[in-house]
Short mmCIF file of C-alpha atoms and ligand atoms in Angstrom, two decimals:
data_model
loop_
_atom_site.label_atom_id
_atom_site.label_comp_id
_atom_site.label_asym_id
_atom_site.label_seq_id
_atom_site.Cartn_x
_atom_site.Cartn_y
_atom_site.Cartn_z
CA MET A 1 -63.71 0.21 -73.78
CA LYS A 2 -67.38 0.19 -72.81
CA VAL A 3 -68.52 -3.43 -72.75
CA LEU A 4 -72.04 -4.83 -72.37
CA ILE A 5 -72.43 -8.44 -71.24
CA THR A 6 -75.67 -10.43 -70.94
CA ALA A 7 -75.54 -13.42 -68.60
CA GLY A 8 -77.53 -16.05 -66.75
CA PRO A 9 -80.88 -17.60 -67.58
CA THR A 10 -84.19 -15.78 -68.03
CA ARG A 11 -87.33 -16.66 -66.13
CA GLU A 12 -90.72 -16.73 -67.85
CA ALA A 13 -93.70 -16.68 -65.47
CA LEU A 14 -96.66 -19.06 -65.84
CA ASP A 15 -98.54 -17.78 -62.81
CA PRO A 16 -97.59 -15.98 -59.57
CA VAL A 17 -95.67 -19.02 -58.24
CA ARG A 18 -94.27 -20.85 -61.30
CA TYR A 19 -91.88 -20.09 -64.14
CA LEU A 20 -89.96 -21.65 -67.03
CA THR A 21 -86.18 -21.37 -66.99
CA ASN A 22 -82.99 -23.29 -67.92
CA ARG A 23 -79.77 -24.62 -66.36
CA SER A 24 -77.54 -21.60 -67.02
CA SER A 25 -75.55 -20.61 -63.90
CA GLY A 26 -74.27 -17.31 -65.31
CA LYS A 27 -70.68 -18.27 -64.35
CA MET A 28 -69.12 -17.69 -67.80
CA GLY A 29 -70.68 -14.23 -68.25
CA TYR A 30 -69.79 -13.13 -64.70
CA ALA A 31 -66.20 -14.40 -65.09
CA LEU A 32 -65.89 -12.41 -68.32
CA ALA A 33 -67.29 -9.28 -66.63
CA GLN A 34 -64.70 -9.65 -63.85
CA ALA A 35 -61.81 -10.20 -66.30
CA LEU A 36 -62.78 -7.17 -68.41
CA VAL A 37 -63.12 -4.88 -65.37
CA GLY A 38 -59.75 -6.21 -64.14
CA ALA A 39 -58.25 -5.23 -67.52
CA GLY A 40 -59.46 -1.65 -66.95
CA HIS A 41 -62.63 -1.59 -69.04
CA SER A 42 -66.09 -0.33 -68.14
CA VAL A 43 -68.60 -3.20 -67.94
CA LEU A 44 -72.40 -3.19 -67.87
CA LEU A 45 -73.67 -6.63 -66.82
CA ILE A 46 -77.32 -7.31 -67.70
CA SER A 47 -78.20 -10.52 -65.94
CA GLY A 48 -81.08 -12.88 -65.34
CA PRO A 49 -81.43 -14.42 -61.84
CA THR A 50 -78.28 -16.24 -60.63
CA GLU A 51 -76.74 -17.13 -57.27
CA LEU A 52 -73.48 -15.33 -58.07
CA ASP A 53 -72.01 -12.21 -56.46
CA VAL A 54 -71.72 -9.25 -58.80
CA PRO A 55 -67.99 -8.63 -59.41
CA ASP A 56 -66.65 -5.38 -57.89
CA GLY A 57 -66.57 -2.44 -60.25
CA VAL A 58 -69.23 -3.81 -62.62
CA ASP A 59 -72.41 -1.81 -63.40
CA PHE A 60 -75.23 -4.25 -62.78
CA LEU A 61 -78.71 -4.32 -64.30
CA PRO A 62 -80.78 -7.27 -63.03
CA VAL A 63 -83.65 -8.52 -65.21
CA GLU A 64 -85.97 -11.48 -65.07
CA THR A 65 -87.66 -12.16 -68.42
CA ALA A 66 -86.39 -12.27 -72.02
CA ALA A 67 -88.54 -9.19 -72.76
CA GLU A 68 -86.93 -7.28 -69.87
CA MET A 69 -83.46 -8.32 -71.07
CA TYR A 70 -84.30 -7.13 -74.60
CA ALA A 71 -85.48 -3.74 -73.26
CA ALA A 72 -82.38 -3.30 -71.06
CA VAL A 73 -80.04 -4.13 -73.98
CA ALA A 74 -81.96 -1.86 -76.39
CA GLN A 75 -81.66 1.02 -73.95
CA SER A 76 -77.90 0.58 -73.35
CA LEU A 77 -76.43 -0.50 -76.69
CA GLY A 78 -75.97 3.05 -78.07
CA ARG A 79 -73.10 3.75 -75.65
CA ILE A 80 -71.29 0.42 -76.13
CA ASP A 81 -68.08 -0.53 -78.02
CA ILE A 82 -68.18 -4.31 -77.45
CA ALA A 83 -71.31 -6.42 -76.77
CA VAL A 84 -71.02 -10.00 -75.52
CA PHE A 85 -74.22 -12.05 -75.34
CA ALA A 86 -73.60 -14.90 -72.89
CA ALA A 87 -77.15 -15.18 -71.51
CA ALA A 88 -79.22 -18.32 -72.04
CA VAL A 89 -82.35 -16.44 -73.10
CA ALA A 90 -85.63 -18.36 -73.19
CA ASP A 91 -86.65 -18.97 -76.81
CA TYR A 92 -90.33 -19.24 -75.80
CA THR A 93 -92.57 -17.61 -73.21
CA PRO A 94 -96.14 -18.44 -72.14
CA VAL A 95 -98.79 -16.73 -74.29
CA LYS A 96 -100.78 -15.96 -71.13
CA VAL A 97 -99.55 -15.41 -67.57
CA ALA A 98 -102.30 -16.52 -65.15
CA SER A 99 -103.01 -13.87 -62.56
CA HIS A 100 -103.91 -16.55 -59.99
CA LYS A 101 -102.14 -19.83 -59.20
CA ILE A 102 -103.12 -22.43 -61.82
CA LYS A 103 -105.10 -25.25 -60.15
CA LYS A 104 -104.52 -28.88 -61.10
CA SER A 105 -107.23 -31.11 -62.57
CA GLU A 106 -107.31 -34.68 -63.95
CA ALA A 107 -107.27 -33.48 -67.59
CA PRO A 108 -103.92 -33.17 -69.43
CA PHE A 109 -102.55 -29.64 -69.25
CA THR A 110 -101.32 -27.92 -72.40
CA LEU A 111 -99.16 -24.83 -72.22
CA GLU A 112 -99.21 -22.45 -75.18
CA LEU A 113 -95.87 -20.76 -75.82
CA GLN A 114 -94.81 -17.98 -78.17
CA ARG A 115 -91.36 -16.99 -79.43
CA THR A 116 -89.37 -14.37 -77.57
CA ARG A 117 -87.32 -11.83 -79.50
CA ASP A 118 -83.77 -12.81 -80.41
CA ILE A 119 -81.72 -10.13 -78.62
CA LEU A 120 -78.37 -10.99 -80.24
CA GLY A 121 -80.04 -11.39 -83.64
CA SER A 122 -81.64 -7.93 -83.29
CA ALA A 123 -78.46 -6.10 -82.25
CA ARG A 124 -77.28 -5.11 -85.74
CA ALA A 125 -80.31 -4.36 -87.91
CA GLU A 126 -83.04 -3.53 -85.37
CA LEU A 127 -80.95 -1.90 -82.66
CA GLY A 128 -78.31 -0.39 -84.98
CA PHE A 129 -75.25 -1.67 -83.08
CA SER A 130 -72.04 -1.04 -85.05
CA GLY A 131 -69.43 -2.14 -82.50
CA THR A 132 -67.87 -5.58 -81.99
CA LEU A 133 -70.56 -8.24 -81.56
CA VAL A 134 -69.86 -11.55 -79.79
CA GLY A 135 -72.37 -14.38 -79.24
CA PHE A 136 -72.30 -17.79 -77.60
CA ALA A 137 -73.54 -21.11 -78.98
CA ALA A 138 -74.28 -24.11 -76.78
CA GLU A 139 -74.54 -27.16 -79.04
CA THR A 140 -74.92 -30.92 -78.62
CA GLU A 141 -73.96 -31.84 -82.22
CA ASP A 142 -72.19 -30.36 -85.29
CA LEU A 143 -70.50 -27.72 -83.10
CA GLU A 144 -68.66 -25.82 -85.83
CA ALA A 145 -71.42 -25.88 -88.47
CA ASN A 146 -74.12 -24.77 -86.02
CA ALA A 147 -71.92 -22.03 -84.55
CA ARG A 148 -70.96 -20.78 -88.02
CA ASP A 149 -74.63 -20.67 -88.98
CA LYS A 150 -75.34 -18.47 -85.90
CA LEU A 151 -72.33 -16.26 -86.73
CA THR A 152 -73.81 -15.45 -90.16
CA ARG A 153 -77.50 -15.39 -89.20
CA LYS A 154 -76.96 -13.07 -86.23
CA HIS A 155 -74.30 -10.87 -87.95
CA CYS A 156 -71.67 -11.54 -85.26
CA ASP A 157 -67.91 -10.95 -85.39
CA LEU A 158 -67.24 -13.97 -83.17
CA ILE A 159 -69.19 -16.94 -81.81
CA ILE A 160 -67.85 -18.68 -78.69
CA ALA A 161 -69.12 -22.24 -79.10
CA ASN A 162 -69.18 -25.08 -76.63
CA ASP A 163 -70.34 -28.68 -76.81
CA VAL A 164 -72.74 -29.05 -73.88
CA SER A 165 -73.04 -32.80 -74.40
CA LYS A 166 -69.45 -33.27 -73.08
CA PRO A 167 -69.53 -34.20 -69.37
CA GLY A 168 -67.90 -31.80 -66.86
CA ILE A 169 -67.96 -28.65 -69.00
CA GLY A 170 -70.44 -25.94 -69.84
CA PHE A 171 -73.80 -25.41 -68.12
CA GLY A 172 -73.49 -25.18 -64.34
CA SER A 173 -69.88 -26.44 -64.35
CA ASP A 174 -66.80 -24.45 -63.28
CA ARG A 175 -64.94 -25.59 -66.40
CA ASN A 176 -65.47 -25.03 -70.09
CA GLU A 177 -63.91 -25.87 -73.46
CA VAL A 178 -64.70 -23.60 -76.36
CA LEU A 179 -64.20 -23.21 -80.08
CA LEU A 180 -63.81 -19.61 -81.29
CA VAL A 181 -65.61 -19.26 -84.61
CA TYR A 182 -64.62 -16.18 -86.64
CA PRO A 183 -65.82 -15.41 -90.20
CA GLU A 184 -62.42 -16.40 -91.65
CA TYR A 185 -61.23 -19.23 -89.36
CA ASN A 186 -61.71 -21.20 -86.10
CA GLU A 187 -59.52 -21.44 -83.02
CA ALA A 188 -59.94 -24.21 -80.43
CA LEU A 189 -59.02 -23.26 -76.86
CA PRO A 190 -57.95 -26.05 -74.45
CA PRO A 191 -60.30 -26.99 -71.55
CA ALA A 192 -59.85 -24.65 -68.57
CA SER A 193 -61.65 -23.20 -65.58
CA LYS A 194 -64.20 -20.55 -66.52
CA HIS A 195 -61.98 -18.07 -64.65
CA THR A 196 -58.87 -18.87 -66.75
CA LEU A 197 -60.93 -19.07 -69.91
CA ALA A 198 -62.42 -15.63 -69.20
CA HIS A 199 -58.87 -14.16 -69.37
CA HIS A 200 -58.17 -15.88 -72.72
CA LEU A 201 -61.56 -14.77 -74.06
CA THR A 202 -60.96 -11.19 -72.87
CA SER A 203 -57.71 -10.97 -74.79
CA ALA A 204 -59.27 -12.63 -77.88
CA ILE A 205 -62.22 -10.17 -77.80
CA LEU A 206 -60.01 -7.11 -77.28
CA THR A 207 -57.63 -8.19 -80.09
CA LEU A 208 -60.62 -8.72 -82.39
CA HIS A 209 -62.04 -5.30 -81.47
CA ALA A 210 -58.71 -3.57 -82.21
CA ARG A 211 -58.48 -5.36 -85.59
CA LEU A 212 -62.06 -4.38 -86.52
CA GLU A 213 -61.53 -0.76 -85.40
CA ASP A 214 -58.40 -0.54 -87.61
CA ALA A 215 -60.41 -1.89 -90.54
CA ARG A 216 -63.29 0.56 -89.87
CA LEU A 217 -60.82 3.45 -89.68
CA GLU A 218 -59.08 2.39 -92.90
CA ASP A 219 -62.47 2.09 -94.58
CA SER A 220 -63.60 5.59 -93.58
CA ARG A 221 -60.18 7.02 -94.61
CA ARG A 222 -60.58 5.44 -98.05
CA LYS A 223 -64.07 6.95 -98.41
CA THR A 224 -62.95 10.54 -97.58
N1 CTP B 1 -79.74 -15.12 -77.70
C1 CTP B 1 -80.32 -13.88 -77.47
N2 CTP B 1 -81.69 -13.77 -77.41
C2 CTP B 1 -82.48 -14.84 -77.57
C3 CTP B 1 -81.90 -16.11 -77.79
C4 CTP B 1 -80.52 -16.20 -77.85
O1 CTP B 1 -79.60 -12.89 -77.32
N3 CTP B 1 -83.80 -14.71 -77.49
C5 CTP B 1 -78.27 -15.21 -77.82
C6 CTP B 1 -77.59 -15.94 -76.69
O2 CTP B 1 -77.22 -15.04 -75.64
C7 CTP B 1 -76.38 -16.53 -77.38
C8 CTP B 1 -76.90 -16.87 -78.76
O3 CTP B 1 -77.99 -15.98 -78.98
O4 CTP B 1 -75.35 -15.57 -77.54
C9 CTP B 1 -77.39 -18.30 -78.81
O5 CTP B 1 -78.07 -18.49 -79.98
P1 CTP B 1 -79.41 -19.37 -80.06
O6 CTP B 1 -79.86 -19.32 -81.49
O7 CTP B 1 -80.39 -18.99 -79.04
O8 CTP B 1 -78.90 -20.70 -79.62
P2 CTP B 1 -79.84 -21.87 -79.41
O9 CTP B 1 -81.02 -21.56 -78.54
O10 CTP B 1 -78.93 -22.94 -78.98
O11 CTP B 1 -80.39 -21.95 -80.90
P3 CTP B 1 -81.01 -23.13 -81.67
O12 CTP B 1 -82.26 -23.44 -80.90
O13 CTP B 1 -81.26 -22.49 -83.00
O14 CTP B 1 -79.93 -24.14 -81.65
#
């Protein structure tokens, strides 16, 4: 299979020396890339800045901003069977990027932000992706309801949801505990290292893809 994975945070510049970002380490996306390559698949990893080594055998496309990540995904999606969006993309970016370093003054400083494009949410309708679409949801409350809302709103086949308010898992940590939210049911996976979890997620994603391909095939057979 040809798999696209987005990972890591994005970085939105304010001026030549400052930026807005978030606590994503990229570990989950990189672990998934490694597990999928290990299982014999071709992986394109589109990643914001992280401190991680790129796993051997992975095609790597580094980006910095949400807009750059959108452009890289838009350019690549046509060749992809399975797309997994694990990046923590900035939801807002500064309206203006100062060309010189912003100087302090005594007056309060207000930053005007505008929405970035939702890359996962654009995959189906705007970018015409017809393969298997997997998103992530990091929630601090109502895990299942919020994840299910994202599943429908962003036209995904699976949302991998985790509760980031639980100590010791998720953002920055080596461990994670996730709930797999499919259109028809949920499946809770036990807490595990991101490495172990990546192997479980790989098999869940590949099983889902095979099931959806069978259904697509059956559908086109019925139409002819
Ligand atoms: N995502 C994306 N592009 C964005 C924002 C998010 O591709 N601009 C993807 C993430 O990679 C992840 C999923 O969407 O797969 C997360 O959904 P999102 O709605 O961003 O989650 P939250 O930011 O937690 O949403 P909300 O603020 O609505 O809770």
